[in-house]
Amino acid sequence: MYCAYSTSHCVLELPEYHPFPKYKYAGVAEALQSHLEVRPAPAISWETLALAHSQDYLQKLRLEGLSRQESHKVGLPWSQSLLTRALHAAGGTLAATLDALQTGLGFNLAGGTHHAYPDRAEGYCLFNDVAVALAHLRAQGWQGKALIVDLDAHQGNGTAAFFRGDPTVYTLSLHAERNYPLKKEQSDLDVGLDDATGDATYLEALEPALERAFSHQPDLVFFNAGVDVLQNDRFGRLGLSLQGLAERDRRVLEKTQQANLPLVIVMGGGYNRDPQTTIAGHAQTYRLALEVLGRR
């Protein structure tokens, strides 16, 4: 049985009506318990974080935390619980990455924190978990090429900044063009979509983007599988159905299967006005991965 890493053991202190969907981490873990071995995500070490993030930024987080202005930019109030949870979310992605290289599949039921830059936090993201995982692999001597398929509804601006000019990492971001972040970074391939795109137009745009991205012959794939693309999401705007989401995921999974590549799935965003839809969308992604790739 494959395993997945969860931050549901981390208590995040937030005001009662804060829109951050902390409910979903336990909800998705519970929905997948009969399909996967769900383990608590380990905390990442500060030494590993320093392979990707600046020492000044990490020192500030350890000793001072975020100022009120910086917290406003992140969208989350500063607390020790926020830092602790971020350490475990990044640790889950690193553990999932090591699993993927060993078994072909790695699952983090958190992560996808693609707005974090080397030297700052943004958009609910303190650490860029995928960048940290790749930095760890490099430090251990891994010399392969990576593909980051970011299908969260928001552009992976921090990820684009991390890997700009790095020929060993190809970044694809398919996102709502007029959504956050206001200032986009340049990924290797950006596909900006109109609001309320819907299933057919979304999938029509996805197919050539995947063809182009996979043509770079990666050795490892990271999939940021945000479900904020769904109808009725508070922040996503793209308007996909659960069936459209399943087809999106299936196309990524089948491309990965055809190329016989290891895959890491990180959760990404999901802020549906119906909490059960958020949980159902995320759980569907991981179950599909097991269906398509779990029997290789």
PDB file of C-alpha atoms in Angstrom, residues 15-161:
ATOM      1  CA  PRO A  15      -9.792  33.529  13.781  1.00  0.00           C
ATOM      2  CA  GLU A  16     -13.117  31.693  13.589  1.00  0.00           C
ATOM      3  CA  TYR A  17     -14.249  33.094  10.236  1.00  0.00           C
ATOM      4  CA  HIS A  18     -10.887  33.049   8.438  1.00  0.00           C
ATOM      5  CA  PRO A  19     -11.288  31.679   4.871  1.00  0.00           C
ATOM      6  CA  PHE A  20      -8.224  29.409   5.039  1.00  0.00           C
ATOM      7  CA  PRO A  21      -9.675  25.875   4.745  1.00  0.00           C
ATOM      8  CA  LYS A  22      -7.873  24.161   7.597  1.00  0.00           C
ATOM      9  CA  TYR A  23     -10.749  21.632   7.789  1.00  0.00           C
ATOM     10  CA  LYS A  24      -9.719  19.988   4.542  1.00  0.00           C
ATOM     11  CA  TYR A  25      -6.452  18.468   5.736  1.00  0.00           C
ATOM     12  CA  ALA A  26      -8.130  16.142   8.224  1.00  0.00           C
ATOM     13  CA  GLY A  27     -11.092  15.673   5.886  1.00  0.00           C
ATOM     14  CA  VAL A  28      -8.990  14.454   2.956  1.00  0.00           C
ATOM     15  CA  ALA A  29      -6.875  12.227   5.190  1.00  0.00           C
ATOM     16  CA  GLU A  30     -10.030  10.607   6.539  1.00  0.00           C
ATOM     17  CA  ALA A  31     -11.493  10.166   3.036  1.00  0.00           C
ATOM     18  CA  LEU A  32      -8.363   8.324   1.888  1.00  0.00           C
ATOM     19  CA  GLN A  33      -7.679   6.119   4.901  1.00  0.00           C
ATOM     20  CA  SER A  34      -8.996   2.991   3.200  1.00  0.00           C
ATOM     21  CA  HIS A  35      -6.916   3.670   0.070  1.00  0.00           C
ATOM     22  CA  LEU A  36      -3.569   4.755   1.528  1.00  0.00           C
ATOM     23  CA  GLU A  37      -1.504   4.497   4.651  1.00  0.00           C
ATOM     24  CA  VAL A  38      -1.807   8.045   6.017  1.00  0.00           C
ATOM     25  CA  ARG A  39       1.176   9.112   8.111  1.00  0.00           C
ATOM     26  CA  PRO A  40       1.857  12.367   9.989  1.00  0.00           C
ATOM     27  CA  ALA A  41       4.081  14.555   7.817  1.00  0.00           C
ATOM     28  CA  PRO A  42       7.509  14.984   9.426  1.00  0.00           C
ATOM     29  CA  ALA A  43       8.874  18.456  10.087  1.00  0.00           C
ATOM     30  CA  ILE A  44      11.528  19.608   7.654  1.00  0.00           C
ATOM     31  CA  SER A  45      14.858  20.696   9.106  1.00  0.00           C
ATOM     32  CA  TRP A  46      16.055  24.287   8.996  1.00  0.00           C
ATOM     33  CA  GLU A  47      19.240  23.014   7.345  1.00  0.00           C
ATOM     34  CA  THR A  48      17.206  21.573   4.475  1.00  0.00           C
ATOM     35  CA  LEU A  49      15.165  24.777   4.137  1.00  0.00           C
ATOM     36  CA  ALA A  50      18.444  26.700   3.857  1.00  0.00           C
ATOM     37  CA  LEU A  51      19.283  24.792   0.674  1.00  0.00           C
ATOM     38  CA  ALA A  52      16.515  26.792  -1.063  1.00  0.00           C
ATOM     39  CA  HIS A  53      15.530  29.776   1.098  1.00  0.00           C
ATOM     40  CA  SER A  54      17.753  32.680   2.144  1.00  0.00           C
ATOM     41  CA  GLN A  55      19.431  32.523   5.548  1.00  0.00           C
ATOM     42  CA  ASP A  56      18.189  36.013   6.451  1.00  0.00           C
ATOM     43  CA  TYR A  57      14.578  35.038   5.763  1.00  0.00           C
ATOM     44  CA  LEU A  58      14.832  31.797   7.752  1.00  0.00           C
ATOM     45  CA  GLN A  59      16.547  33.558  10.648  1.00  0.00           C
ATOM     46  CA  LYS A  60      13.783  36.145  10.742  1.00  0.00           C
ATOM     47  CA  LEU A  61      11.115  33.438  10.896  1.00  0.00           C
ATOM     48  CA  ARG A  62      12.921  31.617  13.686  1.00  0.00           C
ATOM     49  CA  LEU A  63      13.642  34.637  15.853  1.00  0.00           C
ATOM     50  CA  GLU A  64      11.006  37.261  15.064  1.00  0.00           C
ATOM     51  CA  GLY A  65       8.268  35.831  12.870  1.00  0.00           C
ATOM     52  CA  LEU A  66       6.385  37.998  10.393  1.00  0.00           C
ATOM     53  CA  SER A  67       5.487  41.623  10.980  1.00  0.00           C
ATOM     54  CA  ARG A  68       1.853  42.705  10.789  1.00  0.00           C
ATOM     55  CA  GLN A  69       2.454  44.051   7.267  1.00  0.00           C
ATOM     56  CA  GLU A  70       4.131  40.804   6.172  1.00  0.00           C
ATOM     57  CA  SER A  71       1.324  38.757   7.723  1.00  0.00           C
ATOM     58  CA  HIS A  72      -1.172  40.823   5.753  1.00  0.00           C
ATOM     59  CA  LYS A  73       0.691  39.953   2.538  1.00  0.00           C
ATOM     60  CA  VAL A  74       0.633  36.268   3.470  1.00  0.00           C
ATOM     61  CA  GLY A  75      -3.040  36.440   4.416  1.00  0.00           C
ATOM     62  CA  LEU A  76      -2.503  34.559   7.685  1.00  0.00           C
ATOM     63  CA  PRO A  77      -1.837  35.928  11.178  1.00  0.00           C
ATOM     64  CA  TRP A  78       1.590  35.051  12.529  1.00  0.00           C
ATOM     65  CA  SER A  79       1.747  32.372  15.211  1.00  0.00           C
ATOM     66  CA  GLN A  80       4.040  29.566  16.271  1.00  0.00           C
ATOM     67  CA  SER A  81       1.339  27.153  15.051  1.00  0.00           C
ATOM     68  CA  LEU A  82       1.570  28.659  11.542  1.00  0.00           C
ATOM     69  CA  LEU A  83       5.320  28.088  11.465  1.00  0.00           C
ATOM     70  CA  THR A  84       5.042  24.563  12.861  1.00  0.00           C
ATOM     71  CA  ARG A  85       2.427  23.579  10.312  1.00  0.00           C
ATOM     72  CA  ALA A  86       4.514  25.010   7.444  1.00  0.00           C
ATOM     73  CA  LEU A  87       7.520  22.974   8.582  1.00  0.00           C
ATOM     74  CA  HIS A  88       5.452  19.782   8.516  1.00  0.00           C
ATOM     75  CA  ALA A  89       3.827  20.616   5.149  1.00  0.00           C
ATOM     76  CA  ALA A  90       7.268  21.052   3.553  1.00  0.00           C
ATOM     77  CA  GLY A  91       8.499  17.911   5.284  1.00  0.00           C
ATOM     78  CA  GLY A  92       5.576  15.999   3.805  1.00  0.00           C
ATOM     79  CA  THR A  93       6.554  17.022   0.290  1.00  0.00           C
ATOM     80  CA  LEU A  94      10.161  15.985   0.827  1.00  0.00           C
ATOM     81  CA  ALA A  95       9.056  12.606   2.210  1.00  0.00           C
ATOM     82  CA  ALA A  96       6.661  12.154  -0.721  1.00  0.00           C
ATOM     83  CA  THR A  97       9.452  13.013  -3.165  1.00  0.00           C
ATOM     84  CA  LEU A  98      11.733  10.360  -1.692  1.00  0.00           C
ATOM     85  CA  ASP A  99       8.840   7.868  -1.880  1.00  0.00           C
ATOM     86  CA  ALA A 100       8.253   8.726  -5.548  1.00  0.00           C
ATOM     87  CA  LEU A 101      11.868   8.039  -6.448  1.00  0.00           C
ATOM     88  CA  GLN A 102      11.653   4.695  -4.671  1.00  0.00           C
ATOM     89  CA  THR A 103       8.139   3.479  -5.555  1.00  0.00           C
ATOM     90  CA  GLY A 104       7.020   5.693  -8.456  1.00  0.00           C
ATOM     91  CA  LEU A 105       4.357   7.590  -6.468  1.00  0.00           C
ATOM     92  CA  GLY A 106       4.574  10.099  -3.637  1.00  0.00           C
ATOM     93  CA  PHE A 107       1.610  11.824  -1.958  1.00  0.00           C
ATOM     94  CA  ASN A 108       1.504  14.849   0.308  1.00  0.00           C
ATOM     95  CA  LEU A 109      -1.971  15.721   1.598  1.00  0.00           C
ATOM     96  CA  ALA A 110      -0.732  19.289   2.032  1.00  0.00           C
ATOM     97  CA  GLY A 111       1.890  21.419   0.283  1.00  0.00           C
ATOM     98  CA  GLY A 112       1.802  23.053  -3.107  1.00  0.00           C
ATOM     99  CA  THR A 113       2.889  26.299  -1.451  1.00  0.00           C
ATOM    100  CA  HIS A 114       3.901  27.867  -4.736  1.00  0.00           C
ATOM    101  CA  HIS A 115       3.655  31.560  -3.804  1.00  0.00           C
ATOM    102  CA  ALA A 116       6.667  31.482  -1.454  1.00  0.00           C
ATOM    103  CA  TYR A 117       9.846  33.128  -2.799  1.00  0.00           C
ATOM    104  CA  PRO A 118      13.432  32.398  -1.729  1.00  0.00           C
ATOM    105  CA  ASP A 119      13.385  35.392   0.612  1.00  0.00           C
ATOM    106  CA  ARG A 120       9.745  36.042   1.485  1.00  0.00           C
ATOM    107  CA  ALA A 121       6.310  34.618   2.185  1.00  0.00           C
ATOM    108  CA  GLU A 122       3.214  35.326   0.120  1.00  0.00           C
ATOM    109  CA  GLY A 123      -0.313  34.044  -0.421  1.00  0.00           C
ATOM    110  CA  TYR A 124      -0.720  31.536   2.455  1.00  0.00           C
ATOM    111  CA  CYS A 125       2.803  30.204   1.731  1.00  0.00           C
ATOM    112  CA  LEU A 126       5.861  30.401   4.025  1.00  0.00           C
ATOM    113  CA  PHE A 127       8.115  27.854   2.307  1.00  0.00           C
ATOM    114  CA  ASN A 128       8.170  26.690  -1.305  1.00  0.00           C
ATOM    115  CA  ASP A 129       7.925  22.975  -0.612  1.00  0.00           C
ATOM    116  CA  VAL A 130       8.698  21.754  -4.133  1.00  0.00           C
ATOM    117  CA  ALA A 131      11.747  24.015  -4.436  1.00  0.00           C
ATOM    118  CA  VAL A 132      12.999  22.761  -1.071  1.00  0.00           C
ATOM    119  CA  ALA A 133      12.496  19.106  -2.065  1.00  0.00           C
ATOM    120  CA  LEU A 134      14.403  19.623  -5.306  1.00  0.00           C
ATOM    121  CA  ALA A 135      17.210  21.457  -3.493  1.00  0.00           C
ATOM    122  CA  HIS A 136      17.529  18.488  -1.155  1.00  0.00           C
ATOM    123  CA  LEU A 137      17.737  16.058  -4.079  1.00  0.00           C
ATOM    124  CA  ARG A 138      20.470  18.176  -5.671  1.00  0.00           C
ATOM    125  CA  ALA A 139      22.414  18.267  -2.411  1.00  0.00           C
ATOM    126  CA  GLN A 140      22.222  14.460  -2.328  1.00  0.00           C
ATOM    127  CA  GLY A 141      23.662  14.233  -5.835  1.00  0.00           C
ATOM    128  CA  TRP A 142      20.494  13.704  -7.891  1.00  0.00           C
ATOM    129  CA  GLN A 143      21.161  15.091 -11.378  1.00  0.00           C
ATOM    130  CA  GLY A 144      17.861  14.501 -13.146  1.00  0.00           C
ATOM    131  CA  LYS A 145      15.468  16.966 -14.759  1.00  0.00           C
ATOM    132  CA  ALA A 146      12.193  17.908 -13.090  1.00  0.00           C
ATOM    133  CA  LEU A 147       8.836  19.038 -14.446  1.00  0.00           C
ATOM    134  CA  ILE A 148       6.457  21.041 -12.261  1.00  0.00           C
ATOM    135  CA  VAL A 149       2.872  20.860 -13.522  1.00  0.00           C
ATOM    136  CA  ASP A 150       1.050  23.565 -11.578  1.00  0.00           C
ATOM    137  CA  LEU A 151      -2.699  23.409 -12.159  1.00  0.00           C
ATOM    138  CA  ASP A 152      -3.769  25.395  -9.117  1.00  0.00           C
ATOM    139  CA  ALA A 153      -6.087  28.247 -10.154  1.00  0.00           C
ATOM    140  CA  HIS A 154      -3.392  30.802  -9.238  1.00  0.00           C
ATOM    141  CA  GLN A 155      -0.069  31.266 -10.988  1.00  0.00           C
ATOM    142  CA  GLY A 156       2.873  29.644  -9.218  1.00  0.00           C
ATOM    143  CA  ASN A 157       4.753  32.916  -9.024  1.00  0.00           C
ATOM    144  CA  GLY A 158       7.208  31.885  -6.327  1.00  0.00           C
ATOM    145  CA  THR A 159       8.015  28.637  -8.116  1.00  0.00           C
ATOM    146  CA  ALA A 160       8.601  30.522 -11.383  1.00  0.00           C
ATOM    147  CA  ALA A 161      10.984  32.871  -9.589  1.00  0.00           C
TER     148      ALA A 161
END
